[in-house]
Coordinates of C-alpha atoms and ligand atoms in Angstrom, one line a residue:
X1 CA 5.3 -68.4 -33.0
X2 CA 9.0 -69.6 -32.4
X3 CA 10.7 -70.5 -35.8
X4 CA 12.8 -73.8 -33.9
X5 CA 14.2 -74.5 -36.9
X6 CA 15.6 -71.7 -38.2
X7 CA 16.7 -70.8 -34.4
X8 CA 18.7 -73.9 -34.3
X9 CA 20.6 -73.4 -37.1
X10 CA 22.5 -70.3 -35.2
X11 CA 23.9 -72.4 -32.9
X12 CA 27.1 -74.4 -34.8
X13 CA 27.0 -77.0 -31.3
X14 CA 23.5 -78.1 -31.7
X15 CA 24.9 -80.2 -34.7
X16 CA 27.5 -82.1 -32.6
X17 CA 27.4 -86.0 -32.4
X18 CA 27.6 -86.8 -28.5
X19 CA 28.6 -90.5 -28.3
X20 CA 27.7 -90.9 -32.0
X21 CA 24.1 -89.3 -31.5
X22 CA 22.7 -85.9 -32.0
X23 CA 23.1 -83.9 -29.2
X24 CA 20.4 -83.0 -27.0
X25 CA 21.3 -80.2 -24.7
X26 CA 19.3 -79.8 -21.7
X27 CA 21.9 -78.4 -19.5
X28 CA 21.0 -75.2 -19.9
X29 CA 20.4 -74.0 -16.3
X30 CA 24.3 -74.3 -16.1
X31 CA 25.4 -72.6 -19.0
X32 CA 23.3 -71.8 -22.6
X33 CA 25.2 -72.0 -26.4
X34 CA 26.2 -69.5 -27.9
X35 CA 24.9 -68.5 -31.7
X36 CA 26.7 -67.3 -34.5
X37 CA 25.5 -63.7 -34.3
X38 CA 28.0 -64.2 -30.7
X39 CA 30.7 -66.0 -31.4
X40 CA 30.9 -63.7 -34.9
X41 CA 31.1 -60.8 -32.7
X42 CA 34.0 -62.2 -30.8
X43 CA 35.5 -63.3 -33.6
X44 CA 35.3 -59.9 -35.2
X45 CA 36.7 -58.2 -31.9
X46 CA 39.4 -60.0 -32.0
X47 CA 40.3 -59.7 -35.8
X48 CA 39.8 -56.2 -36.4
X49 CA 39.4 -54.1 -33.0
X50 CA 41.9 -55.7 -30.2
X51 CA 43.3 -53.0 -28.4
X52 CA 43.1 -52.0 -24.8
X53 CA 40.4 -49.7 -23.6
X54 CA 39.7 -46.1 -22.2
X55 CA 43.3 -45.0 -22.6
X56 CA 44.6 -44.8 -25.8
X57 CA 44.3 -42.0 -28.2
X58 CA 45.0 -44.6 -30.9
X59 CA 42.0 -45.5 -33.7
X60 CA 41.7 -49.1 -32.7
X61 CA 41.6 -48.2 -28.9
X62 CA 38.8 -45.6 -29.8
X63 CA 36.9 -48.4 -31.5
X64 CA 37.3 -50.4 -28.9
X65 CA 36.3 -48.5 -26.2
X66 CA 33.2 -47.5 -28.2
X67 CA 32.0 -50.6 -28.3
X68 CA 32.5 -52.0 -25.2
X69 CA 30.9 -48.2 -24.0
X70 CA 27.7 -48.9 -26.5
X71 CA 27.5 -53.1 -25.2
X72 CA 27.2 -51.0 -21.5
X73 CA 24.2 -48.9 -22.7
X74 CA 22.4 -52.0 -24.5
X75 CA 22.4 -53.5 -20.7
X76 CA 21.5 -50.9 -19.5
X77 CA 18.6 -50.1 -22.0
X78 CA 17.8 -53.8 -21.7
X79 CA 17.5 -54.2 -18.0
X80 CA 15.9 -50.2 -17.8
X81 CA 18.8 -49.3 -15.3
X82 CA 18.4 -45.3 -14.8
X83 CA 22.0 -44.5 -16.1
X84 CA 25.2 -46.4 -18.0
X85 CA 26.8 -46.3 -14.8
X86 CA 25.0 -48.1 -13.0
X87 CA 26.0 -50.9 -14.9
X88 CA 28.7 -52.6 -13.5
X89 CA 30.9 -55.5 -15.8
X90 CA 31.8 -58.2 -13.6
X91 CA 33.0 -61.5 -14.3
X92 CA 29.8 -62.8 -13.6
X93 CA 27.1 -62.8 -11.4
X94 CA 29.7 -65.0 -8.4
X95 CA 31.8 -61.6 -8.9
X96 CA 28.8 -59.1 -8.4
X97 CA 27.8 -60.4 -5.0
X98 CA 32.1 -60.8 -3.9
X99 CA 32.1 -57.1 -4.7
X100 CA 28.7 -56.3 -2.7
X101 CA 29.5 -58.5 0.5
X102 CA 33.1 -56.8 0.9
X103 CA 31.9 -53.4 -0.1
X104 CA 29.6 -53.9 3.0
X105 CA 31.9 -54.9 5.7
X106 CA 32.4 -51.6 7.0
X107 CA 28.8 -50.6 6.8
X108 CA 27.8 -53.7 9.1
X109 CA 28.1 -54.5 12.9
X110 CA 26.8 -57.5 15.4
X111 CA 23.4 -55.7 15.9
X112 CA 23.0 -56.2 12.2
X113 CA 20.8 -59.2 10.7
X114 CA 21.2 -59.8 6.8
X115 CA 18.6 -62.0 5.0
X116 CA 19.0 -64.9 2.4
X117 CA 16.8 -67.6 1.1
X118 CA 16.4 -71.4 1.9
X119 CA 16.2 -72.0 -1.9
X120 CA 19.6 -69.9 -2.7
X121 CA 22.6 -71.3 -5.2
X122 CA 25.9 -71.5 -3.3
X123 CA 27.4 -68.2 -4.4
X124 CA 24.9 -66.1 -2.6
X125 CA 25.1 -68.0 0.6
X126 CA 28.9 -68.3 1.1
X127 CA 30.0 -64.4 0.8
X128 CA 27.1 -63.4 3.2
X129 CA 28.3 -66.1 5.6
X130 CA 31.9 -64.4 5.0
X131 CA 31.0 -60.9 5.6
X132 CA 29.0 -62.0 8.8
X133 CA 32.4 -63.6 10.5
X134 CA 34.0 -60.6 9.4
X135 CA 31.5 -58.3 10.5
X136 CA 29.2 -60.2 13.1
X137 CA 26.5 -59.5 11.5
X138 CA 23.9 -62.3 12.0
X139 CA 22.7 -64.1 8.6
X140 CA 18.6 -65.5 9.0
X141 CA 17.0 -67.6 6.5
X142 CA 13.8 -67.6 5.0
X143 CA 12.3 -71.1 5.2
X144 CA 10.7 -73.0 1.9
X145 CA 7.9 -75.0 1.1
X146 CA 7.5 -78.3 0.0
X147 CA 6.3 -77.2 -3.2
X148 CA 9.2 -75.2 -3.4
X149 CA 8.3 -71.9 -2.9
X150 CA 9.3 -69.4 -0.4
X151 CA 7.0 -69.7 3.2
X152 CA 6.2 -66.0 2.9
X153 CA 4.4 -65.8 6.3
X154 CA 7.4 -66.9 7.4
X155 CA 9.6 -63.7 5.4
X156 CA 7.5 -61.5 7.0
X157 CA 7.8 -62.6 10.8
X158 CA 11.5 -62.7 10.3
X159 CA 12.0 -59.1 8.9
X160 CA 12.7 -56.3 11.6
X161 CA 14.5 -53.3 12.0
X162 CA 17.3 -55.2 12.2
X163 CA 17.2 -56.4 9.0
X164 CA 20.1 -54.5 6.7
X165 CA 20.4 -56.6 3.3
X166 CA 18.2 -59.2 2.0
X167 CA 19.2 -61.6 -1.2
X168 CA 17.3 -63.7 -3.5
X169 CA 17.0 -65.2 -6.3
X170 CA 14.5 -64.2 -8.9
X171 CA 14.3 -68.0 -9.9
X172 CA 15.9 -70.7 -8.4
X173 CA 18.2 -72.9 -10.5
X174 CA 17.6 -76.0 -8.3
X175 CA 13.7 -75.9 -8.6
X176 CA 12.8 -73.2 -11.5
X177 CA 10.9 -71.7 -9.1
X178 CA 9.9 -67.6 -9.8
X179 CA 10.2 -65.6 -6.4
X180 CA 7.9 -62.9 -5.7
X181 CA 10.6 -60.4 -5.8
X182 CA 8.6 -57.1 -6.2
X183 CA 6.7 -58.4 -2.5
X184 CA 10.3 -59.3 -0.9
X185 CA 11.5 -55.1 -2.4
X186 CA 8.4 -53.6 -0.9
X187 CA 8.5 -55.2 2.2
X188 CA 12.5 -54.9 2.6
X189 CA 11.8 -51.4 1.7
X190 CA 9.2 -51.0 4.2
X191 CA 12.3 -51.7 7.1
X192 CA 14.8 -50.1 5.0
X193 CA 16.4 -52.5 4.2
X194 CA 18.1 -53.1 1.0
X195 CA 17.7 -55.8 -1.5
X196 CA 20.0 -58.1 -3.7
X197 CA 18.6 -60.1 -6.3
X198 CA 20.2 -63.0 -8.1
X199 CA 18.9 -63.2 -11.7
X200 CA 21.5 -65.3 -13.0
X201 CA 19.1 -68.1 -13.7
X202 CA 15.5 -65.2 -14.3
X203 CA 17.5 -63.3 -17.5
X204 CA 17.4 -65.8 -19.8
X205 CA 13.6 -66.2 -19.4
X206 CA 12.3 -63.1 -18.4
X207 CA 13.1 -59.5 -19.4
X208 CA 13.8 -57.3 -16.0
X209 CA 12.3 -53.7 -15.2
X210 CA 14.6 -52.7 -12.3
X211 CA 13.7 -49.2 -12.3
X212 CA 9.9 -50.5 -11.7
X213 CA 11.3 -53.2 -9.7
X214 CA 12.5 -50.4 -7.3
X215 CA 15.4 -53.3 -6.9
X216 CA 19.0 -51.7 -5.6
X217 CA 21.1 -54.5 -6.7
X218 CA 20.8 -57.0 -9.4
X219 CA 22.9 -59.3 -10.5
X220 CA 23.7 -61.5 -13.6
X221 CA 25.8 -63.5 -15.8
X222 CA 26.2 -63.2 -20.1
X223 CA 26.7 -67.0 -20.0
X224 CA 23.3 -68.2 -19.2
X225 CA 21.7 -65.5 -22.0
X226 CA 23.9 -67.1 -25.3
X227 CA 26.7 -64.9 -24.6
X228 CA 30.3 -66.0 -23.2
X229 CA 31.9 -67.1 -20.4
X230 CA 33.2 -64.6 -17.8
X231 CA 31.6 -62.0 -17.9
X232 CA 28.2 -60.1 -16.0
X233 CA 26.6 -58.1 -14.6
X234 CA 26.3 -55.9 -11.4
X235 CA 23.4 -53.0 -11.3
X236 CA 23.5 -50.9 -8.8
X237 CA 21.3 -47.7 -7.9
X238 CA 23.6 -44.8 -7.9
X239 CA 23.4 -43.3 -4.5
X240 CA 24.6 -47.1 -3.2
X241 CA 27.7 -47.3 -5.3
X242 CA 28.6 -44.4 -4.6
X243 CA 29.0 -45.0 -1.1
X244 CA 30.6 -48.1 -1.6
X245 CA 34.4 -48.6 -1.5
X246 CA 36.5 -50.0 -4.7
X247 CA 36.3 -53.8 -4.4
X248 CA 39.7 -54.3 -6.1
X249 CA 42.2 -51.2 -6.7
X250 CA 44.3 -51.4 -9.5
X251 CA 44.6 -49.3 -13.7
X252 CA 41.3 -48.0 -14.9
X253 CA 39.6 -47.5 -11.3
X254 CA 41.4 -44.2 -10.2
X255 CA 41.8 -40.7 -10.8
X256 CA 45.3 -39.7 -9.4
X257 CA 47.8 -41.9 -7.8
X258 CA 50.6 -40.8 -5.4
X259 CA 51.9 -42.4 -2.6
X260 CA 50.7 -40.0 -0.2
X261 CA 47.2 -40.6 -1.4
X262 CA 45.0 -42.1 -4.1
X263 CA 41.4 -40.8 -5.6
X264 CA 39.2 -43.5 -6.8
X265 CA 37.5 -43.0 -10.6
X266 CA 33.7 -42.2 -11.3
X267 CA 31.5 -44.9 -12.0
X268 CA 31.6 -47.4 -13.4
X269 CA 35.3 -47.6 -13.2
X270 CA 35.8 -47.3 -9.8
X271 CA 34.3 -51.1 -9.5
X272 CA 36.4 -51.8 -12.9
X273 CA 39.8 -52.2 -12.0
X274 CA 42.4 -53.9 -14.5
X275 CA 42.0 -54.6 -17.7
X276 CA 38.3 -56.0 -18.2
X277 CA 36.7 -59.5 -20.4
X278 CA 36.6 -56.2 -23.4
X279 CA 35.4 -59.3 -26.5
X280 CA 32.8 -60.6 -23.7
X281 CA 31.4 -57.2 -22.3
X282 CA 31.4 -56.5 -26.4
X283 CA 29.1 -59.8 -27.0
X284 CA 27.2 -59.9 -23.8
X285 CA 25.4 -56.6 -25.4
X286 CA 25.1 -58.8 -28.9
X287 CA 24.0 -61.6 -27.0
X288 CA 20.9 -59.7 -25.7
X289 CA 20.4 -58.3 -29.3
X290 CA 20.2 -62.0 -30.2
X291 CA 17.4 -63.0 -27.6
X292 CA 15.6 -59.7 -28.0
X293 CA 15.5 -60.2 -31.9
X294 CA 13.3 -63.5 -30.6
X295 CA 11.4 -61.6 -27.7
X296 CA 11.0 -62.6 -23.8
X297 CA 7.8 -63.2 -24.5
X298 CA 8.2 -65.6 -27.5
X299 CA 11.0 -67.6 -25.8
X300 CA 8.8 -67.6 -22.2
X301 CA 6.0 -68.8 -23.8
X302 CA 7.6 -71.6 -25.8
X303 CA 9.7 -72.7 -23.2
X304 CA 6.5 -73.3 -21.2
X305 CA 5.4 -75.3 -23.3
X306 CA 8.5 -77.5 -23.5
X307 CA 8.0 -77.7 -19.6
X308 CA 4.2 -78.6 -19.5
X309 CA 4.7 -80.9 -22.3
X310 CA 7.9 -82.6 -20.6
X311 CA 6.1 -82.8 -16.7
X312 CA 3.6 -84.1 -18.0
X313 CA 5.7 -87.3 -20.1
X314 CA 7.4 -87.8 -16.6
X315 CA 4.8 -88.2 -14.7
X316 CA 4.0 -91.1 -16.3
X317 CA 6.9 -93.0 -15.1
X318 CA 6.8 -95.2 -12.3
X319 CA 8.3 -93.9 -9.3
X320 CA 9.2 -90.1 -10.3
X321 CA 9.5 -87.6 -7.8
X322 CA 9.7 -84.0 -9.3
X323 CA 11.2 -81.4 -6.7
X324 CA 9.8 -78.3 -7.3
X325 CA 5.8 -77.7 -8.4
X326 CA 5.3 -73.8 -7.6
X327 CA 2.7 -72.3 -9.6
X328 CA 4.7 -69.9 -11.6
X329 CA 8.2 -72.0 -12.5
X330 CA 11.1 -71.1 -15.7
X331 CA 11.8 -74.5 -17.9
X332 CA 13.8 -76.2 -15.4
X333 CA 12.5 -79.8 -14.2
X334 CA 14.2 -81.4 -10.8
X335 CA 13.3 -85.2 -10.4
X336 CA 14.6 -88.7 -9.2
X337 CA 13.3 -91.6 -10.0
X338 CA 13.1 -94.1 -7.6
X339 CA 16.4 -95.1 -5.3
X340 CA 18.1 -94.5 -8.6
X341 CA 21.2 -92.5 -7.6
X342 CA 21.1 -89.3 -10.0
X343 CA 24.4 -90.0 -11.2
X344 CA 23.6 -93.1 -12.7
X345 CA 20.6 -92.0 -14.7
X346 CA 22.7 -88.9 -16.0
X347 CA 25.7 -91.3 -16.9
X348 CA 22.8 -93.5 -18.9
X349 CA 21.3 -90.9 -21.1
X350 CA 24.8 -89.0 -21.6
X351 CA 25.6 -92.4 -23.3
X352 CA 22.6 -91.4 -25.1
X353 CA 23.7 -88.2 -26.3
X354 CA 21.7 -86.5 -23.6
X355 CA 23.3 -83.8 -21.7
X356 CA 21.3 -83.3 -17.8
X357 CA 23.1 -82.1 -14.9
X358 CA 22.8 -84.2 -11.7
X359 CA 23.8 -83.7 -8.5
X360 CA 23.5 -80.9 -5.8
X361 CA 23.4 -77.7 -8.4
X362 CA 25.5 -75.5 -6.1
X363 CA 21.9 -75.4 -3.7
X364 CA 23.0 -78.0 -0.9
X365 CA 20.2 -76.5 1.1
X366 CA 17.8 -77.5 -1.1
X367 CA 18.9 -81.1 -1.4
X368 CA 18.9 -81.1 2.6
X369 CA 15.4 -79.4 2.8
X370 CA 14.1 -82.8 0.5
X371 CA 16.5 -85.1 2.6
X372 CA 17.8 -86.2 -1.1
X373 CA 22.0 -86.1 -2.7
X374 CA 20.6 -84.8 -5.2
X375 CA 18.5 -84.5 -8.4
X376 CA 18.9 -85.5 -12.3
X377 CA 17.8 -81.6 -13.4
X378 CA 16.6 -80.6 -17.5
X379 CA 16.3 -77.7 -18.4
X380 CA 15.1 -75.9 -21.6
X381 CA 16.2 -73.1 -23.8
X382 CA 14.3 -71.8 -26.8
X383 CA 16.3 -74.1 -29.1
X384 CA 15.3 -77.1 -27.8
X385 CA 12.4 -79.3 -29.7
X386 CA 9.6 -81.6 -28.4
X387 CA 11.4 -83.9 -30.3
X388 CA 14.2 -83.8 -28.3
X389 CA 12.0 -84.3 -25.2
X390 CA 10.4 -87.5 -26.8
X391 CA 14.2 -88.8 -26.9
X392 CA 15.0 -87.9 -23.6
X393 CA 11.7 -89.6 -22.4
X394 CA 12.1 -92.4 -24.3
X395 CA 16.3 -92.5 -22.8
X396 CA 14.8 -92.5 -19.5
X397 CA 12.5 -95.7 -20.2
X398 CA 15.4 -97.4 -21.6
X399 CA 18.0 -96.6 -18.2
X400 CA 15.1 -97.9 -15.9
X401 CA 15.2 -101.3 -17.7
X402 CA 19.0 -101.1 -17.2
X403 CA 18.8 -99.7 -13.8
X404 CA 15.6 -101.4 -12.1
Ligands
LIG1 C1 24.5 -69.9 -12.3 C2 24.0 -69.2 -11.1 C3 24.9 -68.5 -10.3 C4 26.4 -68.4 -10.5 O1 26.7 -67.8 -11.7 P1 28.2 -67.7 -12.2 O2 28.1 -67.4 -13.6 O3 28.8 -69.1 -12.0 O4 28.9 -66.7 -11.3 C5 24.3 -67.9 -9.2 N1 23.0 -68.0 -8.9 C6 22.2 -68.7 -9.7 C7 20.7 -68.7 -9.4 C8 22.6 -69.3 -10.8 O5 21.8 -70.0 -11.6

């Protein structure tokens, strides 16, 4: 049993006023809050340890680098990579897949498909579309369905031995749907080709095994999983990024330097060039501390409930069209109501206090594939209440009368 209460009072911004109301935060899908046990942790970083890392031989510098070096294995422990090095920190999970797409450029020629999804967010559509002008490499799609899951008969007529890369997400942001990912690694696998998944919108839900996902690259960001802006993750087997060149070169990611000729670092560093997000790498390991302390399987469970209890309040209104039904969905609820432009309806309940997000969600496709601008989208974190549901049910009822 989830203890909402006692949860919400770790997060300071749950007890804003939003246009003189209590917030109610159901934008999590773009970004979650960040509890104290976080924010402390950058604080502390900050006050006490601020130096740079991995080159000083001063004590602070020591610190430092200990505990950005110890944030590295709690990833790494946390997502079951193999080794500390295969953990990459990135900006985020938009960084990860930059640094995979131009890695491959010189692996790839015009004989070459790669493979994405129909259902993909923006960032890992537009670098494969990049590396295939640079390369010619040919990019095929795997189509949807109108419940929003993936047409796997489809996937499975389009793979060949052609097929070089595939990438998709563990669970769309757009639709919450959950991909069969482990089907998608086999079969890749099966052509050897490799696979990419995006799990910035799974980690916050769902606790990843990527050694038993047999996955070679997974992707994330701390800001969706209570921890801070700017900073993520890229896993990578071994053997892969070892055969992959620097993305950027730079301090940190070498071993000698002259100008006649420059090695490149071990991993991790080799992908780490420049001084990196050290306070964010540092509270992206307390910030899965934080959800662990609550357990994936607590917050999954709750969370469905939200969703089941908050479907099934909408689909009482007159007129609602919810965009995405697949079987096995994360708290994340895609609807329109009506010809009610999203916009409007979002600019109605923010009034309200109500945070949505409306629009395209970086997954134009998806908005095409329903022949809609866009959605009004909620989505759910642990912290949020039925209570808050009622409110934003009720907010609804009161824009219609507005809007109708
Ligand atoms: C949020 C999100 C991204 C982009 O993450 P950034 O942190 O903005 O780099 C990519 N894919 C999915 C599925 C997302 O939800």
């Amino acid at each position: 049993m989830i203890d909402v209460n006692k949860i919400r009072a770790d997060f300071p911004i749950l007890s804003r006023k939003v246009n003189g109301q209590d917030l109610v935060y159901f934008d999590n899908a773009a970004t979650s809050q960040t509890p104290n046990q976080v924010i402390e942790v950058i604080v502390d970083y900050y006050s006490r340890l601020n130096s740079n890392i991995h080159r000083g031989v001063h004590k602070l510098s020591q610190e430092a680098t200990d505990a950005y070096e110890t944030a590295r294995i709690k990833i790494q422990k946390h997502f079951n990579a193999a080794e500390p090095y295969e953990i990459i920190l990135t900006a985020g999970t938009t960084e990860s897949i930059n640094l995979i797409a131009s890695g491959y450029t010189k692996f790839l020629n015009p004989k070459d498909e790669l493979m994405i999804s129909a259902m993909e967010h923006h960032s890992n559509i537009v670098p494969w579309q990049m590396l295939c002008e640079k390369t010619g490499a040919h990019l095929k799609v795997i189509p949807m369905k109108l419940d929003g899951t993936l047409n796997m008969e489809a996937f499975d007529k389009l793979l060949n031995s052609k097929t070089k890369l595939v990438f998709v997400n563990h669970v769309s942001n757009a639709l919450g749907t959950v991909n069969p990912i482990k089907e998608i690694i086999n079969k890749a696998h099966g052509y050897e080709a490799l696979v990419l998944i995006d799990g910035a919108q799974a980690c916050p839900h769902i606790k990843p095994d990527l050694q038993a996902l047999d996955v070679d690259f997974y992707v994330t960001s701390a800001h969706k999983l209570c921890g801070p802006t700017g900073v993520g993750m890229l896993y990578g087997k071994a053997e892969l990024l070892k055969e992959l060149p620097p993305y950027q070169g730079g301090g940190e990611m070498i071993a000698t330097v002259t100008f006649e000729k420059t090695t490149y670092a071990d991993l991790p560093h080799k992908f780490e060039a420049g001084t990196p997000n050290i306070s964010g790498g540092i509270a992206f390991g307390a910030a899965l501390d934080y959800m662990n302390s609550i357990g994936f399987d607590t917050i999954a469970k709750y969370e469905n409930e939200l969703l089941t209890y908050c479907t099934d309040a909408l689909k009482k209104i007159d007129g609602i069209k919810i965009y995405g039904e697949a079987p096995d969905k994360t708290a994340v609820i895609s609807f329109n109501v009506g010809e009610i432009h999203p916009y409007d309806l979002g600019s109605i309940l923010d009034q309200l206090g109500i945070a949505v997000r409306t629009g395209h969600h970086c997954a134009q496709p998806v908005m095409d594939f329903f022949e809609i601008p866009g959605t009004v989208r909620a989505s759910f974190s642990f912290y949020n209440t039925f209570e808050e549901i009622d409110r934003f049910i009720a907010g609804i009822q009161k824009a219609l009368l507005m809007l109708r």
